[in-house]
């Protein structure tokens, strides 16, 4: 389409009075319905497998059956996993907070700020934790194989105040990328080159969220790190937010028993324990062997047509040669790169036409995409008809922003 045709199409969208939202990676109600069986599943039987009572206080590391479920998702031993409340983001926030006093001592001694490495584009709320706690963020390029490990090694060698790195190693938010085995192996060695207090936040939020039958495989960082005696640097994180109920699921933190003990002590000043009744509901819901896999296949069947539609619509842009996008095999997002300088303009055009997109820059620390080119699409929540309308608007806006810039 030429500029004039695009302007006409755009003004038609303006008149259509749309109100559509592609901003956040939320499950749709059909997905949430898959877990309605949680409700009432306990039938007044609150007795845990260790004889405890789920309704009472205690058990900060979680009930045994929930820790086992977390271990299944994270590929760890139950003793290495804590089961907590409904949000893994909260766990990450608290873990970073728990390390701040240790890191601050080093900050005072060296007069150098605490820093985290942030592979970009990445998850905005990871960056927000750093921003909130006054941690400086150093962006690191994401390659096809995962973060640029040569760059990371150099940065860590040069600056001992780099204390952490955010990773979404499988079906990354927003690119959908899974880290290659060579990348994971290098992560296992990282702590050998940093101080004792360096932490890898291995946020495996999409560990079991395949969109295709044969999903991608991620190597087990913990096993590799244990081989190098670096297990204390590894924090594996997951939740059932996109498995059962996004707002009423269960989060997991996997790490060395050393780390878990220290973290348990930190948490004990703010809670006596998490919601064990909900933990038990989840454990019973997934107690049959293979039930978790079967459940995730049901999610896949709902989501894969939505991602196929995104690909189908974006294919219209193929001939422009300046707009690239990812084709994820799992997870919740598609990441689009426009020609530099056009992300904000595209998102603002879409907003005028009634389609909300994640703000430009959100996938970068401090909300600043230096090239202003990344747009994150979250296709899971709308129904397929709304998604199709929203994508038509987006495709028009991407083309229009480009055509106007070429005038
Ligand atoms: C990478 C990543 N981590 C964590 C979360 C939040 O998870 P939770 O609901 O367990 O706090 C999300 C949600 O979108 C995410 O994309």
Coordinates of C-alpha atoms and ligand atoms in Angstrom, one line a residue:
X1 CA 0.0 0.0 0.0
X2 CA 1.2 3.5 -0.7
X3 CA 1.1 6.4 1.8
X4 CA -2.2 7.7 0.6
X5 CA -3.9 4.2 0.9
X6 CA -2.4 3.7 4.3
X7 CA -3.7 7.1 5.5
X8 CA -7.2 6.2 4.3
X9 CA -7.0 2.8 6.0
X10 CA -5.8 4.5 9.2
X11 CA -8.6 7.0 9.2
X12 CA -11.1 4.2 8.8
X13 CA -9.7 2.6 11.9
X14 CA -9.9 5.9 13.7
X15 CA -13.7 5.9 13.0
X16 CA -14.2 2.3 14.1
X17 CA -14.1 3.3 17.8
X18 CA -12.0 0.3 18.8
X19 CA -10.9 -0.4 22.4
X20 CA -8.4 -3.2 22.3
X21 CA -5.4 -4.1 24.5
X22 CA -2.2 -6.0 23.6
X23 CA -0.2 -4.8 26.5
X24 CA 0.2 -7.4 29.2
X25 CA 0.9 -11.1 29.0
X26 CA -2.2 -12.2 30.8
X27 CA -4.0 -15.6 30.3
X28 CA -7.4 -15.3 28.7
X29 CA -10.5 -16.5 30.6
X30 CA -10.7 -19.8 28.6
X31 CA -7.2 -20.6 29.9
X32 CA -8.2 -19.6 33.5
X33 CA -11.2 -21.9 33.2
X34 CA -8.9 -24.9 32.8
X35 CA -8.0 -24.6 36.4
X36 CA -11.5 -24.1 37.9
X37 CA -11.2 -27.6 39.4
X38 CA -8.9 -26.0 42.0
X39 CA -12.0 -24.6 43.7
X40 CA -13.4 -27.1 46.2
X41 CA -10.7 -29.7 45.4
X42 CA -9.7 -30.1 49.1
X43 CA -13.2 -31.3 50.3
X44 CA -12.3 -30.4 53.8
X45 CA -9.2 -32.6 53.8
X46 CA -6.4 -30.2 54.9
X47 CA -4.0 -32.9 56.1
X48 CA -0.5 -32.7 54.5
X49 CA 1.5 -35.7 53.5
X50 CA 3.8 -35.0 56.5
X51 CA 0.8 -35.0 58.8
X52 CA 0.6 -31.2 59.2
X53 CA -2.5 -29.0 58.9
X54 CA -2.5 -26.7 55.8
X55 CA -4.8 -24.3 57.6
X56 CA -2.3 -23.5 60.3
X57 CA 0.8 -21.2 60.6
X58 CA 4.2 -22.4 59.7
X59 CA 6.3 -24.0 57.0
X60 CA 7.9 -20.9 55.5
X61 CA 9.6 -23.0 52.7
X62 CA 6.3 -24.4 51.7
X63 CA 4.5 -27.8 52.1
X64 CA 6.4 -30.9 50.8
X65 CA 3.9 -31.7 48.0
X66 CA 4.1 -28.1 46.7
X67 CA 7.9 -28.0 46.8
X68 CA 7.9 -31.3 44.8
X69 CA 5.7 -29.6 42.2
X70 CA 8.1 -26.7 42.0
X71 CA 11.0 -29.1 41.7
X72 CA 9.2 -30.8 38.7
X73 CA 8.9 -27.4 37.0
X74 CA 12.4 -26.2 37.8
X75 CA 14.1 -29.6 37.3
X76 CA 15.6 -29.6 40.8
X77 CA 15.4 -31.6 44.0
X78 CA 12.5 -30.7 46.4
X79 CA 15.0 -29.7 49.1
X80 CA 16.3 -27.0 46.7
X81 CA 12.9 -25.4 46.2
X82 CA 10.7 -23.2 48.3
X83 CA 7.0 -22.8 47.5
X84 CA 5.7 -19.4 48.4
X85 CA 2.8 -17.1 47.7
X86 CA 1.1 -16.1 44.4
X87 CA 3.9 -14.1 42.8
X88 CA 7.4 -14.9 41.7
X89 CA 8.0 -11.2 41.1
X90 CA 7.5 -10.7 44.9
X91 CA 10.0 -13.4 45.6
X92 CA 12.5 -11.8 43.3
X93 CA 12.0 -8.4 44.8
X94 CA 12.5 -9.8 48.3
X95 CA 15.5 -11.8 47.3
X96 CA 17.2 -8.7 45.9
X97 CA 16.2 -6.7 49.0
X98 CA 17.6 -9.4 51.2
X99 CA 21.0 -9.0 49.5
X100 CA 21.1 -5.2 49.6
X101 CA 22.7 -4.9 53.1
X102 CA 25.6 -7.2 52.0
X103 CA 26.0 -5.3 48.7
X104 CA 25.8 -1.9 50.4
X105 CA 28.8 -2.7 52.6
X106 CA 30.8 -3.3 49.4
X107 CA 29.4 -0.2 47.9
X108 CA 30.6 1.9 50.8
X109 CA 34.0 0.2 50.8
X110 CA 34.6 0.8 47.1
X111 CA 32.5 3.9 46.7
X112 CA 31.1 2.3 43.5
X113 CA 27.4 1.8 42.8
X114 CA 25.7 -1.7 42.9
X115 CA 25.0 -2.8 39.3
X116 CA 23.0 -5.5 37.6
X117 CA 23.4 -6.7 34.0
X118 CA 20.2 -6.5 32.0
X119 CA 20.0 -8.5 28.7
X120 CA 17.8 -6.4 26.4
X121 CA 15.1 -6.4 25.3
X122 CA 13.9 -7.8 28.6
X123 CA 11.1 -7.9 31.2
X124 CA 10.2 -4.4 32.4
X125 CA 9.4 -5.4 36.0
X126 CA 12.9 -6.9 36.5
X127 CA 14.2 -3.5 35.6
X128 CA 11.7 -1.8 37.9
X129 CA 13.0 -3.7 40.9
X130 CA 16.5 -2.3 40.2
X131 CA 15.2 1.2 39.7
X132 CA 13.2 1.0 42.9
X133 CA 16.2 -0.2 45.0
X134 CA 18.7 2.2 43.4
X135 CA 20.7 -0.4 41.5
X136 CA 22.3 0.7 38.3
X137 CA 21.4 -1.2 35.2
X138 CA 23.9 -2.2 32.4
X139 CA 22.2 -3.4 29.2
X140 CA 23.7 -6.4 27.5
X141 CA 22.9 -7.5 24.0
X142 CA 20.8 -10.6 23.4
X143 CA 22.1 -12.7 20.6
X144 CA 20.4 -15.7 18.9
X145 CA 22.1 -17.9 21.6
X146 CA 21.1 -15.8 24.5
X147 CA 22.9 -12.9 26.2
X148 CA 26.3 -11.9 24.8
X149 CA 28.5 -14.0 27.1
X150 CA 31.8 -12.4 26.0
X151 CA 30.5 -9.0 26.8
X152 CA 29.2 -10.2 30.2
X153 CA 32.5 -11.9 31.0
X154 CA 34.4 -8.6 30.3
X155 CA 32.0 -6.5 32.3
X156 CA 32.2 -8.8 35.3
X157 CA 36.0 -9.0 35.2
X158 CA 36.2 -5.2 35.1
X159 CA 33.7 -4.3 37.8
X160 CA 33.2 -6.4 41.0
X161 CA 30.2 -4.2 41.9
X162 CA 28.2 -6.0 39.3
X163 CA 26.1 -8.1 41.6
X164 CA 23.4 -9.7 39.5
X165 CA 21.9 -10.5 36.1
X166 CA 18.3 -10.9 35.1
X167 CA 17.6 -13.8 32.8
X168 CA 14.5 -15.3 31.3
X169 CA 16.3 -18.3 29.8
X170 CA 13.4 -20.1 28.2
X171 CA 10.9 -18.4 25.8
X172 CA 12.3 -15.1 27.0
X173 CA 10.1 -12.1 27.6
X174 CA 9.8 -10.5 25.0
X175 CA 11.8 -12.3 22.3
X176 CA 10.7 -15.9 22.9
X177 CA 14.3 -17.0 22.7
X178 CA 15.7 -20.0 24.6
X179 CA 19.4 -19.8 25.7
X180 CA 21.7 -22.3 23.9
X181 CA 23.5 -25.0 25.8
X182 CA 26.9 -23.1 25.3
X183 CA 25.4 -20.0 26.9
X184 CA 24.0 -22.0 29.9
X185 CA 27.4 -23.6 30.4
X186 CA 29.1 -20.2 30.5
X187 CA 26.5 -19.0 33.1
X188 CA 27.5 -21.9 35.3
X189 CA 31.0 -20.5 35.4
X190 CA 30.2 -16.8 35.9
X191 CA 30.4 -16.8 39.7
X192 CA 34.0 -18.1 39.5
X193 CA 34.9 -14.7 38.1
X194 CA 32.8 -12.5 40.3
X195 CA 32.7 -12.1 44.1
X196 CA 30.8 -14.5 46.4
X197 CA 27.7 -12.3 46.3
X198 CA 27.0 -12.4 42.6
X199 CA 23.5 -13.8 41.8
X200 CA 22.0 -15.1 38.5
X201 CA 18.2 -14.5 38.5
X202 CA 17.2 -17.4 36.3
X203 CA 13.5 -16.4 35.9
X204 CA 12.0 -19.5 34.3
X205 CA 8.5 -18.0 34.1
X206 CA 7.8 -19.9 30.8
X207 CA 9.6 -23.2 31.7
X208 CA 6.7 -25.4 30.6
X209 CA 4.8 -23.0 28.3
X210 CA 5.4 -24.6 24.8
X211 CA 3.4 -23.3 21.8
X212 CA 4.5 -26.3 19.7
X213 CA 4.5 -30.0 20.3
X214 CA 8.3 -30.3 20.4
X215 CA 9.3 -27.2 22.5
X216 CA 12.8 -26.0 23.0
X217 CA 15.1 -27.6 25.6
X218 CA 17.0 -25.6 28.2
X219 CA 20.0 -27.1 29.9
X220 CA 19.9 -27.4 33.7
X221 CA 22.0 -24.5 35.0
X222 CA 21.9 -25.7 38.6
X223 CA 23.5 -29.1 37.7
X224 CA 26.3 -27.3 35.7
X225 CA 26.8 -24.7 38.4
X226 CA 27.1 -27.5 41.1
X227 CA 29.9 -29.0 39.0
X228 CA 31.8 -25.8 39.4
X229 CA 30.8 -25.3 43.0
X230 CA 28.9 -22.1 42.0
X231 CA 25.4 -23.3 43.1
X232 CA 25.1 -20.3 45.5
X233 CA 25.1 -17.9 42.6
X234 CA 22.0 -19.5 41.0
X235 CA 18.4 -18.6 41.8
X236 CA 15.8 -20.4 39.8
X237 CA 12.4 -18.8 39.7
X238 CA 9.0 -20.0 38.4
X239 CA 5.3 -19.7 39.2
X240 CA 2.0 -21.2 38.3
X241 CA 0.7 -17.7 37.2
X242 CA 0.4 -18.9 33.6
X243 CA -0.5 -22.4 34.5
X244 CA -3.5 -22.0 36.9
X245 CA -4.8 -18.7 38.1
X246 CA -2.5 -15.7 37.3
X247 CA -3.6 -13.9 40.4
X248 CA -4.0 -16.8 42.7
X249 CA -1.2 -19.3 41.9
X250 CA 2.0 -20.2 43.6
X251 CA 5.6 -19.1 43.1
X252 CA 8.8 -21.1 43.5
X253 CA 12.4 -20.2 44.2
X254 CA 15.1 -22.8 43.7
X255 CA 18.6 -22.5 45.0
X256 CA 21.3 -24.1 47.1
X257 CA 20.2 -25.1 50.6
X258 CA 22.6 -22.5 51.9
X259 CA 20.8 -19.7 50.1
X260 CA 17.3 -21.0 51.0
X261 CA 18.3 -21.0 54.7
X262 CA 19.5 -17.5 54.5
X263 CA 16.5 -16.3 52.6
X264 CA 14.1 -18.1 55.0
X265 CA 15.7 -16.2 57.9
X266 CA 15.2 -12.9 56.0
X267 CA 11.6 -13.7 55.2
X268 CA 10.8 -14.8 58.8
X269 CA 10.7 -11.1 59.8
X270 CA 7.8 -10.4 57.5
X271 CA 5.7 -13.6 57.5
X272 CA 5.1 -16.8 59.4
X273 CA 4.3 -18.6 56.2
X274 CA 2.5 -18.4 52.8
X275 CA -0.9 -19.6 51.9
X276 CA -0.5 -23.4 52.4
X277 CA -4.2 -24.1 51.6
X278 CA -3.6 -22.8 48.1
X279 CA -0.4 -24.7 47.9
X280 CA -2.2 -27.9 48.8
X281 CA -5.0 -27.2 46.3
X282 CA -2.3 -26.9 43.6
X283 CA -0.5 -30.0 44.7
X284 CA -3.7 -32.1 44.7
X285 CA -4.8 -30.6 41.3
X286 CA -1.5 -31.9 39.8
X287 CA -1.0 -35.0 41.8
X288 CA -1.5 -37.5 39.1
X289 CA 1.6 -38.3 37.1
X290 CA 1.6 -36.5 33.7
X291 CA -1.3 -34.2 34.8
X292 CA 0.8 -31.0 34.6
X293 CA 1.9 -31.9 31.0
X294 CA -1.6 -32.7 30.0
X295 CA -2.8 -29.4 31.4
X296 CA -0.1 -27.4 29.6
X297 CA -1.2 -29.1 26.3
X298 CA -4.6 -27.6 26.9
X299 CA -3.1 -24.1 27.2
X300 CA -1.1 -24.7 24.1
X301 CA -4.2 -25.6 22.1
X302 CA -5.8 -22.3 23.1
X303 CA -2.7 -20.2 22.5
X304 CA -1.1 -21.6 19.4
X305 CA -3.8 -20.3 17.0
X306 CA -3.3 -16.8 18.5
X307 CA 0.4 -16.9 17.8
X308 CA -0.2 -18.3 14.4
X309 CA -2.5 -15.4 13.7
X310 CA 0.2 -12.9 14.7
X311 CA 2.7 -14.5 12.3
X312 CA 0.1 -14.6 9.5
X313 CA -0.7 -10.9 9.9
X314 CA 3.0 -9.8 10.3
X315 CA 3.9 -11.7 7.2
X316 CA 2.2 -8.8 5.3
X317 CA 5.3 -6.8 6.3
X318 CA 7.8 -9.2 4.9
X319 CA 8.5 -7.3 1.7
X320 CA 9.3 -4.1 3.6
X321 CA 12.5 -5.7 4.7
X322 CA 13.0 -3.3 7.6
X323 CA 10.6 -4.8 10.2
X324 CA 11.7 -8.0 11.9
X325 CA 9.8 -10.1 14.4
X326 CA 10.3 -13.2 16.4
X327 CA 8.6 -16.6 16.0
X328 CA 8.5 -18.0 19.5
X329 CA 8.1 -21.7 20.2
X330 CA 6.7 -20.9 23.6
X331 CA 6.0 -18.2 26.1
X332 CA 3.7 -15.2 25.9
X333 CA 5.2 -12.7 23.6
X334 CA 6.2 -11.7 20.1
X335 CA 8.9 -9.0 19.8
X336 CA 8.8 -6.7 16.8
X337 CA 11.8 -4.5 15.7
X338 CA 10.8 -1.6 13.5
X339 CA 13.2 0.6 11.6
X340 CA 15.1 2.6 14.3
X341 CA 13.1 5.7 15.5
X342 CA 9.6 4.3 14.7
X343 CA 8.5 2.4 17.8
X344 CA 7.1 5.3 19.7
X345 CA 5.4 6.7 16.6
X346 CA 3.8 3.3 15.8
X347 CA 2.6 2.8 19.3
X348 CA 1.1 6.3 19.4
X349 CA -0.7 5.8 16.1
X350 CA -2.1 2.5 17.4
X351 CA -3.3 4.2 20.6
X352 CA -5.1 6.9 18.5
X353 CA -6.9 4.0 16.7
X354 CA -7.9 2.4 20.0
X355 CA -5.2 -0.3 20.3
X356 CA -3.1 -0.2 23.5
X357 CA 0.4 -1.6 23.1
X358 CA 3.2 -1.9 25.8
X359 CA 4.8 1.6 25.9
X360 CA 7.8 2.0 23.7
X361 CA 11.0 1.5 25.6
X362 CA 9.4 -0.7 28.3
X363 CA 11.6 -3.6 27.4
X364 CA 14.7 -1.6 28.2
X365 CA 16.1 -0.3 31.6
X366 CA 14.6 3.0 32.6
X367 CA 12.1 2.7 29.7
X368 CA 14.7 3.9 27.2
X369 CA 15.1 2.0 24.0
X370 CA 18.2 3.7 22.6
X371 CA 17.1 3.0 19.0
X372 CA 13.4 3.4 19.6
X373 CA 12.6 0.3 17.7
X374 CA 11.3 -2.5 19.9
X375 CA 7.6 -3.3 20.3
X376 CA 6.3 -6.1 22.4
X377 CA 3.1 -7.9 21.4
X378 CA 1.1 -9.9 24.0
X379 CA -1.5 -11.9 22.0
X380 CA -2.8 -14.2 24.8
X381 CA -5.5 -12.2 26.4
X382 CA -7.9 -11.0 23.6
X383 CA -10.2 -13.4 21.9
X384 CA -9.2 -14.3 18.3
X385 CA -11.6 -11.8 16.7
X386 CA -10.3 -8.9 18.8
X387 CA -6.8 -10.0 18.3
X388 CA -7.3 -10.0 14.5
X389 CA -8.7 -6.4 14.7
X390 CA -5.8 -5.3 16.9
X391 CA -3.2 -6.8 14.6
X392 CA -4.8 -5.2 11.5
X393 CA -4.4 -1.9 13.2
X394 CA -0.8 -2.6 14.3
X395 CA 0.2 -3.7 10.8
X396 CA -1.4 -0.5 9.3
X397 CA 0.4 1.7 11.9
X398 CA 3.8 0.0 11.4
X399 CA 3.5 0.6 7.7
X400 CA 2.1 4.1 8.1
X401 CA 4.9 5.2 10.5
X402 CA 7.5 3.8 8.0
X403 CA 5.9 5.4 5.0
X404 CA 5.5 8.8 6.7
X405 CA 9.2 8.7 7.8
X406 CA 10.2 8.1 4.2
X407 CA 8.5 11.3 2.9
Ligands
LIG1 C1 9.6 -13.2 32.9 C2 8.5 -13.0 33.9 N1 8.8 -13.2 35.2 C3 7.8 -13.0 36.1 C4 6.5 -12.6 35.8 C5 5.5 -12.4 36.8 O1 5.2 -13.6 37.4 P1 4.3 -13.8 38.7 O2 2.9 -13.7 38.3 O3 4.7 -15.1 39.3 O4 4.7 -12.7 39.7 C6 6.2 -12.4 34.4 C7 4.9 -12.0 34.0 O5 4.6 -11.6 33.0 C8 7.2 -12.6 33.4 O6 7.0 -12.4 32.1

